[in-house]
mmCIF file of C-alpha atoms and ligand atoms in Angstrom:
data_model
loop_
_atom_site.group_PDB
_atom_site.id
_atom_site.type_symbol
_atom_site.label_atom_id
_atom_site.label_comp_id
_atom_site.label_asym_id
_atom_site.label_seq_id
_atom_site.Cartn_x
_atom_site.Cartn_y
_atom_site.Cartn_z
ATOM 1 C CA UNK A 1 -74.104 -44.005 -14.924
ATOM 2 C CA UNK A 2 -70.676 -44.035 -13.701
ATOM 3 C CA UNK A 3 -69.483 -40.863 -12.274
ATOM 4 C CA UNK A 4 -66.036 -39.373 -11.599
ATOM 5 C CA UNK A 5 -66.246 -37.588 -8.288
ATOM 6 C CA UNK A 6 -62.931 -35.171 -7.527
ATOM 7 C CA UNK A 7 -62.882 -34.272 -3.938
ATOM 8 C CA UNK A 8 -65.210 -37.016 -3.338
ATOM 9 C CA UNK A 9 -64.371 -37.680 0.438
ATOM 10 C CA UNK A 10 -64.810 -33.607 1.524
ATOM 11 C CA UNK A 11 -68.250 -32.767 2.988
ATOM 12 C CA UNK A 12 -70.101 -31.867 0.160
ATOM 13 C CA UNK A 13 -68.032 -34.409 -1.835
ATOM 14 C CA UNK A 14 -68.803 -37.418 0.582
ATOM 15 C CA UNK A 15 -73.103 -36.229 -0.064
ATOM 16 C CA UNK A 16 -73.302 -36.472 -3.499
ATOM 17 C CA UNK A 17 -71.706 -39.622 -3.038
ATOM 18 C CA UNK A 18 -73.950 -40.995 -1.334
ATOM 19 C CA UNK A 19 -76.978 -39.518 -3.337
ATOM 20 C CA UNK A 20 -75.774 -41.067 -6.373
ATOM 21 C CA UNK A 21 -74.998 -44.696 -4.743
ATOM 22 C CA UNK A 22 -79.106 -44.957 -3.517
ATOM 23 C CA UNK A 23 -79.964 -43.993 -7.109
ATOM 24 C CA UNK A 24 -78.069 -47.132 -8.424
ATOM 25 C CA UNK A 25 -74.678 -45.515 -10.223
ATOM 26 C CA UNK A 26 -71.337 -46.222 -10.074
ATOM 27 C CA UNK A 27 -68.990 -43.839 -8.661
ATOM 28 C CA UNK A 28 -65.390 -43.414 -8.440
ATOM 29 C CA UNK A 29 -63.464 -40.642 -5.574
ATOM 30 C CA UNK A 30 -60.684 -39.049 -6.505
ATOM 31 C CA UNK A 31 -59.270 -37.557 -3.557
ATOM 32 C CA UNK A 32 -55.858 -36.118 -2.096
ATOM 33 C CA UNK A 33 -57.174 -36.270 1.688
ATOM 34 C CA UNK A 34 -55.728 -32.571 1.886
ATOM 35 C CA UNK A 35 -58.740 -31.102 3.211
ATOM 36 C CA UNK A 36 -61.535 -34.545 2.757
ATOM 37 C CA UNK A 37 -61.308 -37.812 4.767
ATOM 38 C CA UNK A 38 -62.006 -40.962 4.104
ATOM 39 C CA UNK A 39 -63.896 -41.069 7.247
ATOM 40 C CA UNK A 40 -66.804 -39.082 5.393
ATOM 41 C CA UNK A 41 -67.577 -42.426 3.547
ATOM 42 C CA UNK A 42 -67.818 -44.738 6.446
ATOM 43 C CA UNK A 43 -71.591 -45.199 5.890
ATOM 44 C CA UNK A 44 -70.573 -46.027 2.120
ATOM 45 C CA UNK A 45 -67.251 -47.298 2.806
ATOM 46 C CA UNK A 46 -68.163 -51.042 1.822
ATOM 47 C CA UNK A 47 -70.622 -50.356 -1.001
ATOM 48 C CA UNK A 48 -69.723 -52.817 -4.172
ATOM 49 C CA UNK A 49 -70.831 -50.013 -6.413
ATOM 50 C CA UNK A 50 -67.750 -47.237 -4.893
ATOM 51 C CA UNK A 51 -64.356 -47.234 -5.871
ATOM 52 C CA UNK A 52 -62.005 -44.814 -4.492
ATOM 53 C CA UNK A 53 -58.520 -43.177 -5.147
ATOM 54 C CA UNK A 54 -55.972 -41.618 -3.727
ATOM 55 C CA UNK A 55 -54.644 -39.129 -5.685
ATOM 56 C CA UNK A 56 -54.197 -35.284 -6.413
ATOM 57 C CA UNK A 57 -56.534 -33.814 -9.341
ATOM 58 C CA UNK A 58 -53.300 -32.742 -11.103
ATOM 59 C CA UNK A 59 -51.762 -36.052 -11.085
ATOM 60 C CA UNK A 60 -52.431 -36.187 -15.446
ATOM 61 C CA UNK A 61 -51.954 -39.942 -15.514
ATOM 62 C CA UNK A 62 -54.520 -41.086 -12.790
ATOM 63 C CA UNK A 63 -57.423 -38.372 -13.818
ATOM 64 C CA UNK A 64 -57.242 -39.420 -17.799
ATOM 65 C CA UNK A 65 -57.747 -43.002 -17.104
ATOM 66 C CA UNK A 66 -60.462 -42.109 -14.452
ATOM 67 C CA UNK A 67 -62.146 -39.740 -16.797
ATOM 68 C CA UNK A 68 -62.035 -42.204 -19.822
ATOM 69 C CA UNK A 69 -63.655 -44.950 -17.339
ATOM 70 C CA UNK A 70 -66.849 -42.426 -15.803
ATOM 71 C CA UNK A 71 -69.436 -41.071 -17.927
ATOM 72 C CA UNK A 72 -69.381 -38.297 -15.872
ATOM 73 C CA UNK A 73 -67.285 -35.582 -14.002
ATOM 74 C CA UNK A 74 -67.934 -33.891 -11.186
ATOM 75 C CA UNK A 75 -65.176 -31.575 -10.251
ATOM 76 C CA UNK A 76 -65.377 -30.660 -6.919
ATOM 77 C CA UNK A 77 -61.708 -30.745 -5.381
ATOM 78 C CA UNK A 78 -60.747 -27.461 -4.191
ATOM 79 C CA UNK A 79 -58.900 -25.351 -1.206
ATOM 80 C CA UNK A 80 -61.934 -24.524 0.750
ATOM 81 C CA UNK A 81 -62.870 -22.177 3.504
ATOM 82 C CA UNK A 82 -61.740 -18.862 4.225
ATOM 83 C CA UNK A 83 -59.000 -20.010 7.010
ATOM 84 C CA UNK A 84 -57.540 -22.380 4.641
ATOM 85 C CA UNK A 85 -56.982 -19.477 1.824
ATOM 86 C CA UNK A 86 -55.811 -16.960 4.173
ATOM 87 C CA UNK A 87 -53.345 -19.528 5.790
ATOM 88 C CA UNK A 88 -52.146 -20.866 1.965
ATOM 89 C CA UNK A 89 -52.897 -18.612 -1.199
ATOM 90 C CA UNK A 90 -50.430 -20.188 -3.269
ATOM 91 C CA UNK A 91 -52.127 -23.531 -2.576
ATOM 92 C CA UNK A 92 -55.526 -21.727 -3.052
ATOM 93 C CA UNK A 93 -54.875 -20.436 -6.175
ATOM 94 C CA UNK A 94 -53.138 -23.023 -7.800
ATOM 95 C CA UNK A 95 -55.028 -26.159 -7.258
ATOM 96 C CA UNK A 96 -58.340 -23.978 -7.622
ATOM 97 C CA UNK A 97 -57.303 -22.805 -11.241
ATOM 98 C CA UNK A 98 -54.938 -25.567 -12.327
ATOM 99 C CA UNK A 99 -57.529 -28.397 -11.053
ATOM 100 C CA UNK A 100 -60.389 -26.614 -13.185
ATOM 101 C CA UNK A 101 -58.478 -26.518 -15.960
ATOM 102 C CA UNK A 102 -57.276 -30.660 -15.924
ATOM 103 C CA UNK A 103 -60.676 -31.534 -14.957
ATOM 104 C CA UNK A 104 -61.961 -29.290 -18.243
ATOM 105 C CA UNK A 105 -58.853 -30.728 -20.216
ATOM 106 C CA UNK A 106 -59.828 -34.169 -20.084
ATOM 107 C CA UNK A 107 -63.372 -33.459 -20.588
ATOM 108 C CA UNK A 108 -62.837 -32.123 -23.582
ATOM 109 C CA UNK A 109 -60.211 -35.238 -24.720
ATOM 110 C CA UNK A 110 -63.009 -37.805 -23.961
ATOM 111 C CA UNK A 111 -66.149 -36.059 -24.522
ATOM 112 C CA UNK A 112 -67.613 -36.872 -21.152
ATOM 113 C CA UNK A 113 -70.218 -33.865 -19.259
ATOM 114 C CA UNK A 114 -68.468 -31.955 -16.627
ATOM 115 C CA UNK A 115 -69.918 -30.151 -13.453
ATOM 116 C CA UNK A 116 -67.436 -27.123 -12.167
ATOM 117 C CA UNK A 117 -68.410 -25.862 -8.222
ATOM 118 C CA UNK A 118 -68.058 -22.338 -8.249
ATOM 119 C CA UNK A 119 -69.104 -19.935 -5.169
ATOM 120 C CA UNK A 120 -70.931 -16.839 -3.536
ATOM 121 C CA UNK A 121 -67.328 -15.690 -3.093
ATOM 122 C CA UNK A 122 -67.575 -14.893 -6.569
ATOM 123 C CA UNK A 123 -70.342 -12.351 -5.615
ATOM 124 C CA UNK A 124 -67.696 -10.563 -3.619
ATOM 125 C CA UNK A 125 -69.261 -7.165 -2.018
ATOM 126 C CA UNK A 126 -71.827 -7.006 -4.627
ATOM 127 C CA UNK A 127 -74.591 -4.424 -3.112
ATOM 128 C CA UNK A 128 -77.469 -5.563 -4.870
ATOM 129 C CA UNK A 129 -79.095 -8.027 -2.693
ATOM 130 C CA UNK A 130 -80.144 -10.778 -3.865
ATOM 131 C CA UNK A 131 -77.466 -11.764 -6.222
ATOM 132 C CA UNK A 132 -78.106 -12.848 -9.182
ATOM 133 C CA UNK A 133 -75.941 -14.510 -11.564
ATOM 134 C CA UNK A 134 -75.670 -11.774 -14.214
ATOM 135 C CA UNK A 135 -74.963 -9.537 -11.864
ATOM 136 C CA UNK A 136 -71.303 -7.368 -11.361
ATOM 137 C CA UNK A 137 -68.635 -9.045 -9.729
ATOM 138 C CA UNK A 138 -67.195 -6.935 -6.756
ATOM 139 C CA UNK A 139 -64.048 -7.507 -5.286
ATOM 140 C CA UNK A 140 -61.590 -6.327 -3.022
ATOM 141 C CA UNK A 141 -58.144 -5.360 -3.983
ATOM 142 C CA UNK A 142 -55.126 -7.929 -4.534
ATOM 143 C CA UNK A 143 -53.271 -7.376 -1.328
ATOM 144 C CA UNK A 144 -56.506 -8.891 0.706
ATOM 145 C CA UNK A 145 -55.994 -12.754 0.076
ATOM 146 C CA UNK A 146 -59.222 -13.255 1.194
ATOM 147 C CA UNK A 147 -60.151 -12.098 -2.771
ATOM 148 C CA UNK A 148 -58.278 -14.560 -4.214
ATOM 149 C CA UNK A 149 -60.336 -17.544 -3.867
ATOM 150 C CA UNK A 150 -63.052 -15.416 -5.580
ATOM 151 C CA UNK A 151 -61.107 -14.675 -8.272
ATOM 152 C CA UNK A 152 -59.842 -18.211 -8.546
ATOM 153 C CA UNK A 153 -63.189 -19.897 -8.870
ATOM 154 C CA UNK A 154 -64.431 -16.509 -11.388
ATOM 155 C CA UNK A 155 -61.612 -17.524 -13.522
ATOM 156 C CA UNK A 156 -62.842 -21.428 -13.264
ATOM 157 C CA UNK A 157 -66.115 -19.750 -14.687
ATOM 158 C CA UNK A 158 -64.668 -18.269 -17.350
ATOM 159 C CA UNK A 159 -62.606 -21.167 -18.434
ATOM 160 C CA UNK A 160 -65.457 -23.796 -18.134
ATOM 161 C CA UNK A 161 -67.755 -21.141 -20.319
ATOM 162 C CA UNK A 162 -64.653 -20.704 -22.926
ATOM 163 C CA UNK A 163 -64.751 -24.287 -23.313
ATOM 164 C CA UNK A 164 -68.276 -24.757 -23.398
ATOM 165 C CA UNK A 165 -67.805 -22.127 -26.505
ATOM 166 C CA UNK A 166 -64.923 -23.130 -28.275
ATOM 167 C CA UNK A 167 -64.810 -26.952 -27.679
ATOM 168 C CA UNK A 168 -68.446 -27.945 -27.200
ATOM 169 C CA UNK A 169 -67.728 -29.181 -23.533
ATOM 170 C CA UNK A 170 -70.766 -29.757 -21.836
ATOM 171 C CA UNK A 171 -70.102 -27.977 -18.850
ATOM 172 C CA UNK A 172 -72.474 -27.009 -15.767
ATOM 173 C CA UNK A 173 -71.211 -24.529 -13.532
ATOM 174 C CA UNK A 174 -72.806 -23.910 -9.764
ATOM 175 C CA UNK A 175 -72.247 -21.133 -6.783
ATOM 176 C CA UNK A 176 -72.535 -22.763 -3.722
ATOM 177 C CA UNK A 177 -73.950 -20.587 -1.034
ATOM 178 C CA UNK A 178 -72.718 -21.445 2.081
ATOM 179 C CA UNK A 179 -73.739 -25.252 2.283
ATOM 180 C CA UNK A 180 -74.061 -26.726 5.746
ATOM 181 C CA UNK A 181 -74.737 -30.300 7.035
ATOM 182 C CA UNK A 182 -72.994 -33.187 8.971
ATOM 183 C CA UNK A 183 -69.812 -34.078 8.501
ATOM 184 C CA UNK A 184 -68.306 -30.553 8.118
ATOM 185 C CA UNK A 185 -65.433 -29.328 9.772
ATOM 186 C CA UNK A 186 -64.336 -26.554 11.660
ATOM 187 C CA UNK A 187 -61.190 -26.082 11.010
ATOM 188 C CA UNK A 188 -61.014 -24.311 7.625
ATOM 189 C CA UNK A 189 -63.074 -21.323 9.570
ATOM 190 C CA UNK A 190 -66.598 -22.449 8.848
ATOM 191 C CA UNK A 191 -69.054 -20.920 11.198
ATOM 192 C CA UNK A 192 -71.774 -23.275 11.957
ATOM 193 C CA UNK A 193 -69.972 -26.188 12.685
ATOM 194 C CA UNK A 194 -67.347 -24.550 14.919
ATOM 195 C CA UNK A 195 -70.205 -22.590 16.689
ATOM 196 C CA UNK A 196 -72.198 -26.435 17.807
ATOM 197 C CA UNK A 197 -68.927 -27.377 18.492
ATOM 198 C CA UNK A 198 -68.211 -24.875 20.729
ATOM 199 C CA UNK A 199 -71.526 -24.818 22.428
ATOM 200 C CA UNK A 200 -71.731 -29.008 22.934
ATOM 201 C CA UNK A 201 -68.044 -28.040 24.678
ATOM 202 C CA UNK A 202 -69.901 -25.737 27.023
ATOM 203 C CA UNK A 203 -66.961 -22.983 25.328
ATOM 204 C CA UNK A 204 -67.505 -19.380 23.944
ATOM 205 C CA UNK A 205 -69.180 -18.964 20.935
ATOM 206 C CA UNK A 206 -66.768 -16.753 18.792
ATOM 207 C CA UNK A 207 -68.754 -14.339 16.741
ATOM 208 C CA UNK A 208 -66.771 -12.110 14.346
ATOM 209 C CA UNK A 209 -66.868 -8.464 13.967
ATOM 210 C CA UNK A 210 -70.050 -7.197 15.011
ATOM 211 C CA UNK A 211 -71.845 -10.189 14.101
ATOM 212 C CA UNK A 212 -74.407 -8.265 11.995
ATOM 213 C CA UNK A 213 -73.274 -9.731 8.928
ATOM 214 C CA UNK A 214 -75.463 -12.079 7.414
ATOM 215 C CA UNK A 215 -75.840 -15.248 5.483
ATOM 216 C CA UNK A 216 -78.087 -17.888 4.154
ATOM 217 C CA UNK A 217 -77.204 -21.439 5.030
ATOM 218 C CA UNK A 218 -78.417 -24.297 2.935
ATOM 219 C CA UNK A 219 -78.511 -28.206 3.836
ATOM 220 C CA UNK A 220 -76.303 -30.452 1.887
ATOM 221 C CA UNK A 221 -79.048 -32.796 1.307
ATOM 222 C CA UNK A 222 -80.882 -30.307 -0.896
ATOM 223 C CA UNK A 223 -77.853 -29.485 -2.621
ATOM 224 C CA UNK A 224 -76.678 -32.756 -3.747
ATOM 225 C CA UNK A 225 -79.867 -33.788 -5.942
ATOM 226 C CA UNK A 226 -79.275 -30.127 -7.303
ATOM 227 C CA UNK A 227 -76.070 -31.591 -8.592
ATOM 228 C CA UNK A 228 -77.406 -34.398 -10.728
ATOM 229 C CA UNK A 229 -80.393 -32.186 -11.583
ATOM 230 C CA UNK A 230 -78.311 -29.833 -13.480
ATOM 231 C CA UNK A 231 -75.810 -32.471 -15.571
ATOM 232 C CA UNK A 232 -79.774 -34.351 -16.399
ATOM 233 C CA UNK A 233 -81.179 -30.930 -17.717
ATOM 234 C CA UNK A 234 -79.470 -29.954 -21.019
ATOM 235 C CA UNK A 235 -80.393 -26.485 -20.999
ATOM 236 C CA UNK A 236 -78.273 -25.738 -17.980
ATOM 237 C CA UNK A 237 -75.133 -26.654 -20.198
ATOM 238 C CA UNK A 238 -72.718 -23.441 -19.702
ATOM 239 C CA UNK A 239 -75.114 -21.755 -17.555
ATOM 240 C CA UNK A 240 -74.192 -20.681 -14.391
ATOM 241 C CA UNK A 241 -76.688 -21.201 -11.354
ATOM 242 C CA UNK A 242 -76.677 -19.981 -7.886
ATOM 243 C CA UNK A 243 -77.251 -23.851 -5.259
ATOM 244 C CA UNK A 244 -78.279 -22.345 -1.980
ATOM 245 C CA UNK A 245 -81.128 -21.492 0.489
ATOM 246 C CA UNK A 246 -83.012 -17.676 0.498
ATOM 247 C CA UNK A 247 -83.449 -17.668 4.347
ATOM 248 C CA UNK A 248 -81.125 -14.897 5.172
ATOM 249 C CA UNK A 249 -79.697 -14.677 9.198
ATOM 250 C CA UNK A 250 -77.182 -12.430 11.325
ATOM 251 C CA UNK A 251 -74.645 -14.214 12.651
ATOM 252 C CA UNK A 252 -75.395 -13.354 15.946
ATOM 253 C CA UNK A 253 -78.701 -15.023 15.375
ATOM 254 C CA UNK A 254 -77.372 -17.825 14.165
ATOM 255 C CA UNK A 255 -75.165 -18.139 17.435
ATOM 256 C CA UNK A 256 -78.237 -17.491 19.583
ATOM 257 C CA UNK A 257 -80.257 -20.350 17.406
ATOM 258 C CA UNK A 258 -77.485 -23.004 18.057
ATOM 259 C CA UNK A 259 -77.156 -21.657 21.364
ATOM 260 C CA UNK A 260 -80.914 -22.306 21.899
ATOM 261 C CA UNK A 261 -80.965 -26.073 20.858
ATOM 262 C CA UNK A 262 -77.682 -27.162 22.570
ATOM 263 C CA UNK A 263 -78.400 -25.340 25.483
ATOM 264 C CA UNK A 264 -75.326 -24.959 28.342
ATOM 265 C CA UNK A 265 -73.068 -22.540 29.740
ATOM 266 C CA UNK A 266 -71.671 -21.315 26.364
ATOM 267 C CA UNK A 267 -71.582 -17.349 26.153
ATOM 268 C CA UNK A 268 -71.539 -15.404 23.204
ATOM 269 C CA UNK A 269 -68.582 -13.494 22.649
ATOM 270 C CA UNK A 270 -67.468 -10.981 19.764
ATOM 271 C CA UNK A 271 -64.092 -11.288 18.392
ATOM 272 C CA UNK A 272 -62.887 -8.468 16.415
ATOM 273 C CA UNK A 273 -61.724 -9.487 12.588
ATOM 274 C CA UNK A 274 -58.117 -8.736 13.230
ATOM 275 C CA UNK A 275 -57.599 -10.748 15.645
ATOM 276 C CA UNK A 276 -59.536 -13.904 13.964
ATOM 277 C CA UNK A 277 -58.052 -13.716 10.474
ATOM 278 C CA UNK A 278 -55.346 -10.617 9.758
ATOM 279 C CA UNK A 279 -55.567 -7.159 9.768
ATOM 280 C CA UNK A 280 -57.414 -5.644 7.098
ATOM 281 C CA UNK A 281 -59.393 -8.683 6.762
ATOM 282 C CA UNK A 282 -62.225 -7.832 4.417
ATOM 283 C CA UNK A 283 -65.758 -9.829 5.365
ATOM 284 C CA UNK A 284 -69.320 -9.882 3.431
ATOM 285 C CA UNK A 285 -71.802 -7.935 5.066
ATOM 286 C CA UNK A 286 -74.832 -9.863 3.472
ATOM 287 C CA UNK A 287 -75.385 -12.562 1.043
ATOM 288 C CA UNK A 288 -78.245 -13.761 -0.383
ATOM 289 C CA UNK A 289 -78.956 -15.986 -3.210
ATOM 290 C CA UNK A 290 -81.514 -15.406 -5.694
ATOM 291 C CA UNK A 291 -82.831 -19.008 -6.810
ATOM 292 C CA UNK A 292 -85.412 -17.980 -9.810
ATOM 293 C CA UNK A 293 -82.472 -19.384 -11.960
ATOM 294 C CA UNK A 294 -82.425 -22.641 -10.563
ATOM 295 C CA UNK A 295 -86.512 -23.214 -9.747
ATOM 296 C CA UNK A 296 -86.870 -22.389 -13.559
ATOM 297 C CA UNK A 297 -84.202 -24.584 -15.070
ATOM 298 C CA UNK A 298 -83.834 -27.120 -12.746
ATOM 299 C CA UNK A 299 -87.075 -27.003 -10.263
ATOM 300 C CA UNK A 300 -84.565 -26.150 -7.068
ATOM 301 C CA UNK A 301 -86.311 -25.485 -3.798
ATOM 302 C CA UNK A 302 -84.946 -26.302 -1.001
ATOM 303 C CA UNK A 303 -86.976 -28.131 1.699
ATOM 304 C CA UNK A 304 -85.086 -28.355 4.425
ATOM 305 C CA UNK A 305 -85.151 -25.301 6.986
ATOM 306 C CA UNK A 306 -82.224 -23.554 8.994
ATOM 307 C CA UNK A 307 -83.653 -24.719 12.480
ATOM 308 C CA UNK A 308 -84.206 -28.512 10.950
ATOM 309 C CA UNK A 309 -80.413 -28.427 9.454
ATOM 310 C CA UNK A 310 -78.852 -26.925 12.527
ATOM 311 C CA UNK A 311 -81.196 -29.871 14.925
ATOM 312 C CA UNK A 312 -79.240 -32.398 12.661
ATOM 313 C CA UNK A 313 -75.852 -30.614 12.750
ATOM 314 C CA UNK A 314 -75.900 -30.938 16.761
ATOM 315 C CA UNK A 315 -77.163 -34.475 17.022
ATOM 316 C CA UNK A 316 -74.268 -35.717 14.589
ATOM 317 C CA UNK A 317 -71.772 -33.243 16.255
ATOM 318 C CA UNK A 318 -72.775 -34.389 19.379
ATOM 319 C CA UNK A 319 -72.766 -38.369 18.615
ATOM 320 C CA UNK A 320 -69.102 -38.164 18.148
ATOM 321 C CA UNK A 321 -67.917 -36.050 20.977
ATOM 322 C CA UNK A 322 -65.889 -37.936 22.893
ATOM 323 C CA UNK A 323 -63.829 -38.495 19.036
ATOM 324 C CA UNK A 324 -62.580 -35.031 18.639
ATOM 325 C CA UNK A 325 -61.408 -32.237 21.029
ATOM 326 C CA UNK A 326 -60.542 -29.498 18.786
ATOM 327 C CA UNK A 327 -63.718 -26.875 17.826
HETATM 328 N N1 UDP B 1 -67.693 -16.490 11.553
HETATM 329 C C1 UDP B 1 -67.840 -16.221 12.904
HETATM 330 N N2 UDP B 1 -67.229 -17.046 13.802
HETATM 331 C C2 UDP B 1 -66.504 -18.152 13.439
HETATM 332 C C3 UDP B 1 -66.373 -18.434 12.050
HETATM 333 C C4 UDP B 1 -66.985 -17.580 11.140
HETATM 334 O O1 UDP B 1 -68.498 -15.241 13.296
HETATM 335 O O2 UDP B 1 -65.997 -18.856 14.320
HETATM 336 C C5 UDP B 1 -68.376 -15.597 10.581
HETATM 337 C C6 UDP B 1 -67.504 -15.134 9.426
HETATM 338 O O3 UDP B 1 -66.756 -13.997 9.763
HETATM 339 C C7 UDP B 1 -68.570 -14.847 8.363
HETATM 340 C C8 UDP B 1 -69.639 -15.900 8.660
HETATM 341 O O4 UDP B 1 -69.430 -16.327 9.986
HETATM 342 O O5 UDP B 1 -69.116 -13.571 8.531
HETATM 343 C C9 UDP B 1 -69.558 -17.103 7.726
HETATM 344 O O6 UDP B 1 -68.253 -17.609 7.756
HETATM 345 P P1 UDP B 1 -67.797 -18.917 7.001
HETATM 346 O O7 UDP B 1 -66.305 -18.996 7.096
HETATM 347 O O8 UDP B 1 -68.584 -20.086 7.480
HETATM 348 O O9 UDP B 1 -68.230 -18.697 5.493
HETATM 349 P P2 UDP B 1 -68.050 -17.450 4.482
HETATM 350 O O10 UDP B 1 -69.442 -17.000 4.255
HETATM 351 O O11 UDP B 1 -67.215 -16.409 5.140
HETATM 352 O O12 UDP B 1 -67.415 -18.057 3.296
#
């Protein structure tokens, strides 16, 4: 198969990548480098089976030839990360819903399966724990930004299921739960890398609000095959499926954990929400994906645990410290 990877150089991008070039496919990245990097393919860089491209998924010209040259889509170029859409809405919202709705577009025109990466966001502060994809969709009000990239990637859902009913589309739609693995950053706000970086640097480890929230962080490596799962399993066409891992942890444990295995000086050190993102900044207080969806459609479990997926985070964030200073 040849597939069509948007956002193919971001973290998550960069794994499937990979996946799909040891199972003997083809695969073209479409990227803008806005939030990926081309450095994400250096173990791939030079394989005769990956082409790459430099250009933005609205850019009509490049993604129509692209998408009549792949047999298949993946559409995973996105703003990403909760700094990122607090920083730039307008950005947020407009490549999140206008890049869903190309990548859809020119499914449609040439007939060719598309996967659309959706989000817990979506869940919002849902109460009933663990969520499950039928469930209500709670969100905050409109003047907290943080909502938009919810709503964003909900309206991606409903646009990917309206073509799946009106045109026939073969679409598969996915919410991520917070994936975690080498190779991503810090710098759009997300919490596992920044905390290894911050311990390896011997520097506090910033835990927000009380730190009693909670999440459930899933490897990369068991999401990718996920991926490719769903597009091979026709009855996951216009379903939507929750990708993540049911081990659910406080933040503050999660600093403590990473804490553990780096070892050091760092302390642990609460920072109140105002002063990390903006006041009135709305967080999550728990979320936890329910997988019964995806172990009956597409046989998801994942395998690998939180302490084996953080021991992997630190020993790549670690092997190129000297390259980067900034947490
Ligand atoms: N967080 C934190 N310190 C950081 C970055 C994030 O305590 O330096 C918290 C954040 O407030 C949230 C959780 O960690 O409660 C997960 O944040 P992340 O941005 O990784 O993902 P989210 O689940 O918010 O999309």
């Amino acid at each position: 198969m040849k597939y069509l990877i948007t956002g193919g150089a971001g973290f998550i991008g960069s794994h499937i990548v990979e996946y799909l070039l040891k199972e003997d496919n083809d695969v073209v990245v479409l990227d803008d480098l806005s939030t990926g990097n081309m450095d994400n393919l250096a173990p791939v860089r030079n394989h005769s089976r990956l082409h790459t491209v430099e250009a933005e998924v609205l850019n009509e010209t490049v993604m129509d030839r692209l998408v009549s040259e792949c047999d298949r889509i993946i559409h995973l170029a996105a703003a990403v990360g909760v700094r990122l859409i607090i920083e730039d809405p307008v950005h947020t919202i407009t490549i999140n819903v206008q890049g869903t709705e190309m990548a859809l577009k020119l499914a449609r025109r040439h007939a060719r399966p598309v996967f659309i990466a959706s989000t817990s966001e979506v869940y919002g502060k849902g109460l009933h724990i663990p969520f499950v994809e039928e469930a209500d969709i709670v969100l905050g009000p409109t003047s907290k930004n943080r909502w938009s990239y919810a709503c964003s990637k909900a309206l991606d859902e409903f646009l990917a299921l309206a073509y799946v009913r009106q045109f026939g589309v073969q679409a598969f739609i996915a919410r991520f739960f917070n994936t975690i693995g080498p190779r991503q950053t810090g710098h759009y706000g997300m919490v596992v890398p920044r905390f290894v970086r911050q311990a390896l640097r011997g520097k506090p480890i910033t835990v927000y609000g009380d730190g009693n929230q909670t999440r459930c962080f899933c490897n990369v490596l068991d999401v990718a095959p996920a991926v490719i799962e769903m597009m091979d399993t026709e009855e996951t066409v216009g379903e939507v499926i929750n990708l993540g891992n049911d081990e659910e942890v406080t933040i503050n444990a999660l600093a403590e954990r990473i804490l553990g295995i780096v070892g050091g000086p760092s302390s642990i050190v609460h920072v109140p929400y105002e002063e990390a993102y903006q006041p009135g900044f709305e967080d999550m207080e728990r979320r936890v994906p329910s997988i019964e969806k995806a172990r009956r459609l597409i046989g998801f479990e994942p395998k690998l645990s939180l302490d084996d997926t953080l021991a992997q985070i630190v020993e790549f964030e670690r092997s190129r410290l000297h390259q980067e200073e900034d947490v």
